[in-house]
Coordinates of N, CA and C in Angstrom, one line a residue:
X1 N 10.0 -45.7 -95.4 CA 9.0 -45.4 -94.4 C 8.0 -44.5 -95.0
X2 N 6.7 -44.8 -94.8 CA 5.6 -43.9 -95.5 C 5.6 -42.7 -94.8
X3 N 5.4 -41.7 -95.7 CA 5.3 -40.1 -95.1 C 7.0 -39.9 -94.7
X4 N 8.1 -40.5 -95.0 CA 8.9 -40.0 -95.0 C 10.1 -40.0 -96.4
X5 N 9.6 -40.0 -97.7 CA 10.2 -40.1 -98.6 C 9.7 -39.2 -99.4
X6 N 10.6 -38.6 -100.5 CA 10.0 -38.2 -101.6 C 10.5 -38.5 -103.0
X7 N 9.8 -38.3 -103.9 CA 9.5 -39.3 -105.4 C 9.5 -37.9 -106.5
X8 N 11.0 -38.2 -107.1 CA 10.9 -37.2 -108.0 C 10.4 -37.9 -109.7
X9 N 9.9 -37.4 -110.1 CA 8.9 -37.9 -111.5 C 10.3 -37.7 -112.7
X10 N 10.7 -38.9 -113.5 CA 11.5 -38.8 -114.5 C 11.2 -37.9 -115.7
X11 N 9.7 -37.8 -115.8 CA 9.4 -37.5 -117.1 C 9.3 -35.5 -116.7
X12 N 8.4 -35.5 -115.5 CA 8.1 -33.5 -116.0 C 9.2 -32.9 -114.6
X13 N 9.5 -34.2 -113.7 CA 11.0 -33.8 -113.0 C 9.6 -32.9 -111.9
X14 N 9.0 -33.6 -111.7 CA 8.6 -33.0 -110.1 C 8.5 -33.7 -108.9
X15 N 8.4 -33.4 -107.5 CA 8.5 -34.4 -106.7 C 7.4 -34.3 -105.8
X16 N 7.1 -35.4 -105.0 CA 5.9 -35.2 -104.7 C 6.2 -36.7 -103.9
X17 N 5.7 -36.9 -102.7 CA 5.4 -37.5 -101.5 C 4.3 -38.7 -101.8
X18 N 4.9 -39.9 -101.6 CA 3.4 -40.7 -101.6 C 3.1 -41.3 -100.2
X19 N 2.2 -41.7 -100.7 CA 1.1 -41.9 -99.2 C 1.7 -43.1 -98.4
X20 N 2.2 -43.7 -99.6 CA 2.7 -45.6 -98.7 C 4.5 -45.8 -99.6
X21 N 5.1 -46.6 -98.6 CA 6.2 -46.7 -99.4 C 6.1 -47.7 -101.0
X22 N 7.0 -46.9 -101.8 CA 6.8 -47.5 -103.2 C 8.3 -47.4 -103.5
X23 N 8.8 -47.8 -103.0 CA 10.6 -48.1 -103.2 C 10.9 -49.6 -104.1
X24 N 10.7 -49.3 -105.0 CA 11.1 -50.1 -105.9 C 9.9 -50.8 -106.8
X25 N 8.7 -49.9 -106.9 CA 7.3 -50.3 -107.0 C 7.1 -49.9 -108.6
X26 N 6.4 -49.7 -109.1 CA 5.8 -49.2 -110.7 C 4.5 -48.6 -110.3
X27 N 4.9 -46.9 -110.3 CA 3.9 -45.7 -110.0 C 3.5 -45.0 -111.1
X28 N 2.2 -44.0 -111.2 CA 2.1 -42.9 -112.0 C 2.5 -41.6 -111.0
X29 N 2.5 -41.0 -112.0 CA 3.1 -39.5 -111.5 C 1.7 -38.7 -111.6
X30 N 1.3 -38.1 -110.5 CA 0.3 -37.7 -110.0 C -0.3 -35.9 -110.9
X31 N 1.1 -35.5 -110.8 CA 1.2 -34.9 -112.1 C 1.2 -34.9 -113.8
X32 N 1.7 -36.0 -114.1 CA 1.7 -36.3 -115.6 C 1.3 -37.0 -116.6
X33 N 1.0 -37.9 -115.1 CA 0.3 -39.6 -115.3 C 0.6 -40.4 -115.5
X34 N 2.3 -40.1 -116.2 CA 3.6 -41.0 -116.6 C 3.8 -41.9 -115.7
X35 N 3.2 -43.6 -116.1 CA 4.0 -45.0 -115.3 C 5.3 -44.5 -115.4
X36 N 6.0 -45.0 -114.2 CA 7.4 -45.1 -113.8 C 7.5 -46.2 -112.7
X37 N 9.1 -46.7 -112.3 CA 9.3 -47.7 -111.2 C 10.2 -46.5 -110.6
X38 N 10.2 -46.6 -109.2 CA 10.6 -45.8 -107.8 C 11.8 -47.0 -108.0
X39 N 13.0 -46.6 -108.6 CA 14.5 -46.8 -107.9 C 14.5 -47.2 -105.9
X40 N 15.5 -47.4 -105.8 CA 15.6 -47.7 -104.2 C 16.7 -46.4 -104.1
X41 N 17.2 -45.8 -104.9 CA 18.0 -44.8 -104.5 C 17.6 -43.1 -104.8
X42 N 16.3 -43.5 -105.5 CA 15.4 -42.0 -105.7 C 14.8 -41.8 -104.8
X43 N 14.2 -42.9 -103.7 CA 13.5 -42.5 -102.2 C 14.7 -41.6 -101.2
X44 N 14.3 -40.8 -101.5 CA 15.5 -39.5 -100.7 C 14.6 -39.4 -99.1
X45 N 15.5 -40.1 -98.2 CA 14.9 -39.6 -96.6 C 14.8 -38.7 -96.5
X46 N 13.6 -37.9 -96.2 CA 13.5 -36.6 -95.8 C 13.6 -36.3 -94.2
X47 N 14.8 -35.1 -93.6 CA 14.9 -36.0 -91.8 C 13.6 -35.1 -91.0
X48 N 13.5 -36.1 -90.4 CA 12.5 -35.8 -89.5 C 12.6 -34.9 -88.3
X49 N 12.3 -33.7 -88.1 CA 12.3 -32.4 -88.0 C 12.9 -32.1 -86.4
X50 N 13.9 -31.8 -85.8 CA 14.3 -32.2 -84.6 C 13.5 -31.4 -83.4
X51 N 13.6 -32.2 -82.6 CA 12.7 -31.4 -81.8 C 13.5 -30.3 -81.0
X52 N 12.3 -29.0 -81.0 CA 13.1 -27.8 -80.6 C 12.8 -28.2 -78.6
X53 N 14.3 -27.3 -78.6 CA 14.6 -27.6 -77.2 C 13.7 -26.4 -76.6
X54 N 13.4 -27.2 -75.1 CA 11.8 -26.4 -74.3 C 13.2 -25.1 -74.1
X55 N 12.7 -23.7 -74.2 CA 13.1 -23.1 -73.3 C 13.4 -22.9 -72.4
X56 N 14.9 -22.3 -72.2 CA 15.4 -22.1 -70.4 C 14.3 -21.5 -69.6
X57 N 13.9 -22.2 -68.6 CA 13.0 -20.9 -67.7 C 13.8 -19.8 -67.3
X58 N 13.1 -18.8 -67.5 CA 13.8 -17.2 -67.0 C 13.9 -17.2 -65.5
X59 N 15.7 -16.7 -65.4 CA 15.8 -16.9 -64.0 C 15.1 -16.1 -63.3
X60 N 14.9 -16.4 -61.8 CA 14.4 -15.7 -60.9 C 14.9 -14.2 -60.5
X61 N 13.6 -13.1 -60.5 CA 14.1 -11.8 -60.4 C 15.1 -11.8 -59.3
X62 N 15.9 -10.7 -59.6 CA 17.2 -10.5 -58.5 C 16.0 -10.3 -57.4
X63 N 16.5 -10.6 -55.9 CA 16.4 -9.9 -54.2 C 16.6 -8.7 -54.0
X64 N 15.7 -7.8 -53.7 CA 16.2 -6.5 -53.6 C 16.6 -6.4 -52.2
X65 N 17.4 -5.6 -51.5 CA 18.2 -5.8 -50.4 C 17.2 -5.8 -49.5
X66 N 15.9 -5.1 -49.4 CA 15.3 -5.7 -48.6 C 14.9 -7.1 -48.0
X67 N 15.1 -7.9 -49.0 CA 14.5 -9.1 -48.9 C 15.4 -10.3 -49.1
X68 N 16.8 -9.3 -49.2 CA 17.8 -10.6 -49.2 C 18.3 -11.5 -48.5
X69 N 17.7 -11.1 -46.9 CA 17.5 -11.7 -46.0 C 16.4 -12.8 -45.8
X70 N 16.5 -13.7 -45.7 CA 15.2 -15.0 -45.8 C 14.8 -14.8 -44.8
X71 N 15.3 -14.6 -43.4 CA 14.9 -14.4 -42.1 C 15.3 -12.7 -41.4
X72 N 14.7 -11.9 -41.8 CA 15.5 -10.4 -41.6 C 15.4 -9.7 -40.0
X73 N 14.2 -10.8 -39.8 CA 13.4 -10.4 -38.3 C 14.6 -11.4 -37.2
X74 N 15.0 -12.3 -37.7 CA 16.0 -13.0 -36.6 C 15.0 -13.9 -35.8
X75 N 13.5 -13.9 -36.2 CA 12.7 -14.5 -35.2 C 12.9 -16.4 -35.4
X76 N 13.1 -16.6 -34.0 CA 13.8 -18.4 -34.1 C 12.5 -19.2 -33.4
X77 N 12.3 -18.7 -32.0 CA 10.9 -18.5 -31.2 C 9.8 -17.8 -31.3
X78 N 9.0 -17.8 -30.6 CA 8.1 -17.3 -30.5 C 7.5 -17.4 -28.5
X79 N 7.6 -15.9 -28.4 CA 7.3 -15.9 -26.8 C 6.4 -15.2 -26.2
X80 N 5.4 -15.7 -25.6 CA 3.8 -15.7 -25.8 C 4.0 -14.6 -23.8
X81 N 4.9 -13.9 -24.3 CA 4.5 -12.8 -22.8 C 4.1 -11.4 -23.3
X82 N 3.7 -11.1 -22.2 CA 2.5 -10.0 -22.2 C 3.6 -8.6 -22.8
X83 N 3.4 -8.0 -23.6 CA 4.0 -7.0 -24.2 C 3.0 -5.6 -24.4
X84 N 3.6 -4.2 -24.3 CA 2.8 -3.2 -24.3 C 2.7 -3.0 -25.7
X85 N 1.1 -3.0 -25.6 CA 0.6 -2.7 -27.4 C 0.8 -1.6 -28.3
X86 N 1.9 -0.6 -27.5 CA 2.3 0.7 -28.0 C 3.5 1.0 -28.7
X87 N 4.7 -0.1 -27.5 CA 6.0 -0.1 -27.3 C 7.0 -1.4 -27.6
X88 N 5.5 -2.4 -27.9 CA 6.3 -3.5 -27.8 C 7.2 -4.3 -26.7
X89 N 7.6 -3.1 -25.9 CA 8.5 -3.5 -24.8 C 7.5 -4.5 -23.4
X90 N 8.0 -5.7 -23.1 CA 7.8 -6.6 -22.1 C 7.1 -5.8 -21.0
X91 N 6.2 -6.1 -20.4 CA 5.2 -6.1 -19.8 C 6.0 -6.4 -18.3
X92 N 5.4 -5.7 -17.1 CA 6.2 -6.1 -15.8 C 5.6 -7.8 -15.5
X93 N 4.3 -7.8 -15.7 CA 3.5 -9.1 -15.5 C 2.5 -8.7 -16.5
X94 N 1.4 -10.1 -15.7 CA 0.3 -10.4 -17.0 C -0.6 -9.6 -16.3
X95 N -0.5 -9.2 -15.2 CA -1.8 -8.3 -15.1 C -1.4 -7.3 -14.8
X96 N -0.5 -6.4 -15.3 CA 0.1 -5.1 -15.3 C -0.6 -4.3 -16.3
X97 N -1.2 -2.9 -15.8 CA -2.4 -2.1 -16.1 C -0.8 -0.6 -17.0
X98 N -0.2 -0.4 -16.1 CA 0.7 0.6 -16.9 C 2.2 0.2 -17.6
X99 N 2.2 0.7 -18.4 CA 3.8 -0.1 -19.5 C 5.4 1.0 -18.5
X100 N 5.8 0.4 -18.1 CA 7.1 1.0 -17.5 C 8.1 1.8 -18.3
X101 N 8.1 1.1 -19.6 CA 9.0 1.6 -20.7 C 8.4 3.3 -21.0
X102 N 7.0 3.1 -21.6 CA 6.6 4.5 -22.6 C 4.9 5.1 -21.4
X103 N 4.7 4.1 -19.9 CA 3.7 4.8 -19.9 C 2.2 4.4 -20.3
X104 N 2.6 3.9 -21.1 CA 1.0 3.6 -21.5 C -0.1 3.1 -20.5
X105 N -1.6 3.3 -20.6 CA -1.9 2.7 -19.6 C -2.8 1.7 -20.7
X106 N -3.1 0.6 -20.4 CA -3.6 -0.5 -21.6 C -5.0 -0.5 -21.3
X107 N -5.7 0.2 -19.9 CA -7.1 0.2 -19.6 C -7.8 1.3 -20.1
X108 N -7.2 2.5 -19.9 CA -7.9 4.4 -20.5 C -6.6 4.5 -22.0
X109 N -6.3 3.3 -22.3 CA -5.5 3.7 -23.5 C -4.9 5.1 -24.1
X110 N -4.5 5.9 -23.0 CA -3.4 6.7 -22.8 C -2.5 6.9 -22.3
X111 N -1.3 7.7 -22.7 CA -0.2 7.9 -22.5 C -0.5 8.3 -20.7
X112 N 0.5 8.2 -19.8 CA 1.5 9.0 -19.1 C 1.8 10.7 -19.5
X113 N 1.4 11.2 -18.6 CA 1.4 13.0 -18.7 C 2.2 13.6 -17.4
X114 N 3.1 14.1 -17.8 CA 3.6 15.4 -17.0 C 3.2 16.8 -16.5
X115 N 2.8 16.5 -15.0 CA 1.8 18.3 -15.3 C 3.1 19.4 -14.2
X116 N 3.2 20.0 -14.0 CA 3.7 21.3 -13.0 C 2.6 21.6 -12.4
X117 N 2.8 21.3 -11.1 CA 1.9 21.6 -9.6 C 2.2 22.4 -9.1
X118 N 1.7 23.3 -8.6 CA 2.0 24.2 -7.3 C 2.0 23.2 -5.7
X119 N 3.4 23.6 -5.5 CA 3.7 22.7 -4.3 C 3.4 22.6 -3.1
X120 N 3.0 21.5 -2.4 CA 1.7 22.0 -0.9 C 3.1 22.6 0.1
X121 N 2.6 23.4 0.7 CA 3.2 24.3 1.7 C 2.8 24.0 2.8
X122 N 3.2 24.3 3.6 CA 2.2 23.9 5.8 C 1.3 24.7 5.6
X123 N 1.2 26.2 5.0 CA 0.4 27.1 5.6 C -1.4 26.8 4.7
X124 N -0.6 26.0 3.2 CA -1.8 25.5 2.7 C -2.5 24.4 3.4
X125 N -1.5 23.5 3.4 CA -2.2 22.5 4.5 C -2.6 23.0 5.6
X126 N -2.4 23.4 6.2 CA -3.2 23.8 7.5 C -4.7 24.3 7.1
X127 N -4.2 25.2 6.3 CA -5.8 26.3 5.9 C -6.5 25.2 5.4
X128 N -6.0 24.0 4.3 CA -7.1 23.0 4.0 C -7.7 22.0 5.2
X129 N -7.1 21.8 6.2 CA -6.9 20.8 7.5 C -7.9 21.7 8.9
X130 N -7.9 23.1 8.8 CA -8.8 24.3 9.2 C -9.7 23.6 10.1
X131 N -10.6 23.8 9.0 CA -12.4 22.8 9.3 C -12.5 22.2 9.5
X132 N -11.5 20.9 9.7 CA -11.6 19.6 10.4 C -11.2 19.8 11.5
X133 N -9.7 20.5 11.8 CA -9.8 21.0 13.6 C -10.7 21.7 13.9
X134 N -11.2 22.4 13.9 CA -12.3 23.4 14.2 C -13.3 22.6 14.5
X135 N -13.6 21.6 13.8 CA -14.9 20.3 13.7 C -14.2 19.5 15.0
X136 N -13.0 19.0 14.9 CA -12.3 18.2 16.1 C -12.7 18.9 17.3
X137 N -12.1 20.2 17.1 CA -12.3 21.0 19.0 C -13.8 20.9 19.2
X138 N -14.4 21.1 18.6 CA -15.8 21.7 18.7 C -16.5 20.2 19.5
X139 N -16.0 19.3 19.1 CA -16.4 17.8 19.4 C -15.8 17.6 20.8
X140 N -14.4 17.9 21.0 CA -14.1 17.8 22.5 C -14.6 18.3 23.1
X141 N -14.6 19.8 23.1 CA -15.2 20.8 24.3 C -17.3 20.0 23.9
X142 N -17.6 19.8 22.8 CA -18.8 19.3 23.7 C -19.0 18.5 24.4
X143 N -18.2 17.2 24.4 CA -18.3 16.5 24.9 C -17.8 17.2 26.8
X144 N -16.7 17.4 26.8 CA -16.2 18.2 28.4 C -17.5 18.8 28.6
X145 N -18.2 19.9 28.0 CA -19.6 20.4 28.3 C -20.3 19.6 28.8
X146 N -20.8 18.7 28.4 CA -21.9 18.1 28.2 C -21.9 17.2 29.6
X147 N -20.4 16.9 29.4 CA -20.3 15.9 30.9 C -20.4 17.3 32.0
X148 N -19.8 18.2 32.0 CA -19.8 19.1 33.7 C -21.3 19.4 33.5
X149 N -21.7 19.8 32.0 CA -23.5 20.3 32.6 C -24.3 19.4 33.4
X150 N -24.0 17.7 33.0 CA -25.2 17.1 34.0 C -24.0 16.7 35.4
X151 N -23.1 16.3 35.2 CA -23.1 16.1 36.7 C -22.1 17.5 37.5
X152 N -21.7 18.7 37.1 CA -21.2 19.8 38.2 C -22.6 20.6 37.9
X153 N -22.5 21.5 37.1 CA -23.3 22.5 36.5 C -25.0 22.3 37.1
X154 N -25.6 21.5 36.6 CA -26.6 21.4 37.1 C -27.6 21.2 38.7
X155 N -26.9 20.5 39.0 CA -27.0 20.4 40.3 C -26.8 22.3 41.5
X156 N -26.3 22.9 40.2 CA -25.9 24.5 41.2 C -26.9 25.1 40.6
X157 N -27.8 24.6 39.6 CA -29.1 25.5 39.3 C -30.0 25.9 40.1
X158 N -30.2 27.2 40.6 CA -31.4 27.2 41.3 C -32.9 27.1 40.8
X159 N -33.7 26.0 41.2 CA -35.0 26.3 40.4 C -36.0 27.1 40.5
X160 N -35.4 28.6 41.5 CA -36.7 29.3 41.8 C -36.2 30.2 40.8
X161 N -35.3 30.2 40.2 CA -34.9 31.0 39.2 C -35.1 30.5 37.7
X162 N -35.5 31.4 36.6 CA -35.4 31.0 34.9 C -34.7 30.0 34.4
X163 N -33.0 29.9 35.3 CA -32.1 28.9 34.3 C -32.2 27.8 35.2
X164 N -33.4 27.7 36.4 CA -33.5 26.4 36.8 C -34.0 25.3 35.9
X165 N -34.5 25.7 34.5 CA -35.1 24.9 34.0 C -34.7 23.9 33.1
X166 N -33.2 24.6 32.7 CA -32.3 23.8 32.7 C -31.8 22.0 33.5
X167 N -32.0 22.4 34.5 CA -31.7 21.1 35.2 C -33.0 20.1 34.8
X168 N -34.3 20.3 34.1 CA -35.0 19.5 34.0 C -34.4 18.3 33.2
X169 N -35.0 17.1 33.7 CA -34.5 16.2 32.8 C -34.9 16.0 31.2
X170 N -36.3 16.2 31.1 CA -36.5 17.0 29.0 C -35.6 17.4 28.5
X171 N -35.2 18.6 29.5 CA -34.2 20.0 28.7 C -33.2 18.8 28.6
X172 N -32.7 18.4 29.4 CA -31.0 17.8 29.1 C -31.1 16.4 28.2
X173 N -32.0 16.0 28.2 CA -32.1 15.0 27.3 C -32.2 15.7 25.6
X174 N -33.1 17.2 25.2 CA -32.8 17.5 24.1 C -31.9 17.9 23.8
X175 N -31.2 18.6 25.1 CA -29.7 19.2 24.8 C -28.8 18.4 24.6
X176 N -29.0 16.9 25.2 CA -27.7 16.4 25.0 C -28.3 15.3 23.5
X177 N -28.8 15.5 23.3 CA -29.7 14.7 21.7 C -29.0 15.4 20.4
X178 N -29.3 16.9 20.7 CA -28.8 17.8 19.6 C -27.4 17.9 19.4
X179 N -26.3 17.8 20.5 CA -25.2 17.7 20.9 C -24.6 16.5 20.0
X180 N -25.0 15.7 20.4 CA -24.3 14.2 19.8 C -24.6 14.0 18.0
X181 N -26.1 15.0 18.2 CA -26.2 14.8 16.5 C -25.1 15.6 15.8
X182 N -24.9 17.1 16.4 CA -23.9 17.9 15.9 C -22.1 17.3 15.4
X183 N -22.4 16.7 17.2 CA -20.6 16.1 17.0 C -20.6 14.8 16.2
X184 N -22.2 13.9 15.9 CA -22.1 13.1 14.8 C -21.6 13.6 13.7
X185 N -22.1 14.5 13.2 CA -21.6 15.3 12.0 C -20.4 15.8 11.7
X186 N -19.6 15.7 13.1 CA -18.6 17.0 13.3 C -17.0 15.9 13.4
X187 N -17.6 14.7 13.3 CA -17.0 13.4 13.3 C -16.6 13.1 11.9
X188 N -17.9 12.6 11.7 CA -18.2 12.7 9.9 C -16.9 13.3 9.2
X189 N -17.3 14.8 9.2 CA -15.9 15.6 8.4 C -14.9 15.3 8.3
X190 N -14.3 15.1 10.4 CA -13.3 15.0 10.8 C -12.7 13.8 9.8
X191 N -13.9 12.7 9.6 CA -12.5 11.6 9.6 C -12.8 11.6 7.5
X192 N -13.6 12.1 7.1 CA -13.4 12.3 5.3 C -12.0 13.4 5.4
X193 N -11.5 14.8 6.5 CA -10.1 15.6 6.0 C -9.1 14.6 6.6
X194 N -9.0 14.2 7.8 CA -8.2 13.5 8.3 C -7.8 11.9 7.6
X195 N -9.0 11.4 7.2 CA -8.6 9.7 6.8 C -8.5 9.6 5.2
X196 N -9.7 10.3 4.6 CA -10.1 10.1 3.4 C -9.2 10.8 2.2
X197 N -9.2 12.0 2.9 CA -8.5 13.0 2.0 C -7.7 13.7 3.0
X198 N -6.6 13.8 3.1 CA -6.0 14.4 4.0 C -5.0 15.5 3.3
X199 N -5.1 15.5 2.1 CA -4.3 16.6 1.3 C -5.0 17.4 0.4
X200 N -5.0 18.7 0.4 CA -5.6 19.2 -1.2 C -5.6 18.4 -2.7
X201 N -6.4 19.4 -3.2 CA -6.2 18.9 -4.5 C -4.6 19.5 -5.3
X202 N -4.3 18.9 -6.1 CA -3.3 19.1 -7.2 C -3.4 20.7 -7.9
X203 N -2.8 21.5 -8.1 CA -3.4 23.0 -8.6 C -2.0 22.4 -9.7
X204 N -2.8 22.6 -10.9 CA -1.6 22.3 -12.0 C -1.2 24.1 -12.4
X205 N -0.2 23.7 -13.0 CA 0.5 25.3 -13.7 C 0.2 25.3 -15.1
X206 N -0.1 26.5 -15.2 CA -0.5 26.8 -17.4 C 0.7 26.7 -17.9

């Protein structure tokens, strides 16, 4: 086989490779220039070079215990309900504004606070509740007024006298005008202590 033999020279004894096989041919020696014939047992096979084995791939680095787990979370599902973005913990419903677990409110994105109040008492309540009866009575007795001045009260006016002029019909029409405006107002209060707000405010402790 060409390029796989080598050719030792009889005469200066060197060897040297030829290009095409000459196993049993009449050569010169490239060195000496000495004609010679290539024997069939001087072509010495030279072996052809084995092929080196690919490298083991390097095994894969150890798992550190973190990660020895393929699944560490346990997650199998996935469950698309409303959870508090603080706590994680399940949500009452989908349109629940405070987290039951930690508090949170998910609209003013704060926590749940504890304060110490000073505790309402009757005598506070009352004193806050005050102005609104005061405004209530004031509203009854005008009204009782208002009815005996036109039909008892007036009619006993004498008109040759000053407070007969009272019984004019003007007079009681402004008096009872200013009256109704008053207990309009006196209404008003009544029903913002009574309906609207019917308790003080909160007095927190330091």
């Amino acid at each position: 086989m060409a390029g796989s033999v080598v050719v030792t020279c009889p005469e200066c004894e060197k060897k040297f490779k030829p290009k095409t096989d000459v196993q049993g041919k009449r050569i010169k020696c490239p060195f000496c220039q000495e004609p010679f014939v290539v024997p069939e047992a001087e072509a010495d096979e030279v072996p052809e070079p084995e092929e080196k084995a690919a490298p083991a791939p390097a095994p894969p680095p150890a798992r550190s215990d973190l990660d020895a787990d393929p699944d560490p979370y346990g997650v199998k599902t996935v469950e698309l309900v409303p959870r508090c973005p603080n706590c994680t913990e399940e949500m009452e419903s989908e349109h629940a504004v405070i987290c039951l677990a930690c508090g949170y409110n998910t609209l003013t994105r704060q926590w749940g606070k504890t304060e110490k109040i000073v505790g309402l008492t009757f005598g506070r309540h009352f004193l806050y509740l005050l102005p609104a009866l005061g405004a209530a009575a004031f509203t009854f007795f005008s009204i009782i007024g208002l009815i005996l001045y036109s039909t008892v009260i007036s009619p006993l006016l004498d008109p040759l006298k000053w407070w007969g002029m009272f019984d004019l019909e003007a007079l009681k029409f402004w008096i009872t005008t200013v009256f109704l405006g008053w207990m309009w107002g006196a209404g008003v209060f009544c029903y913002k202590k009574f309906i609207e707000k019917p308790k003080p405010d909160e007095v927190a402790l330091d």
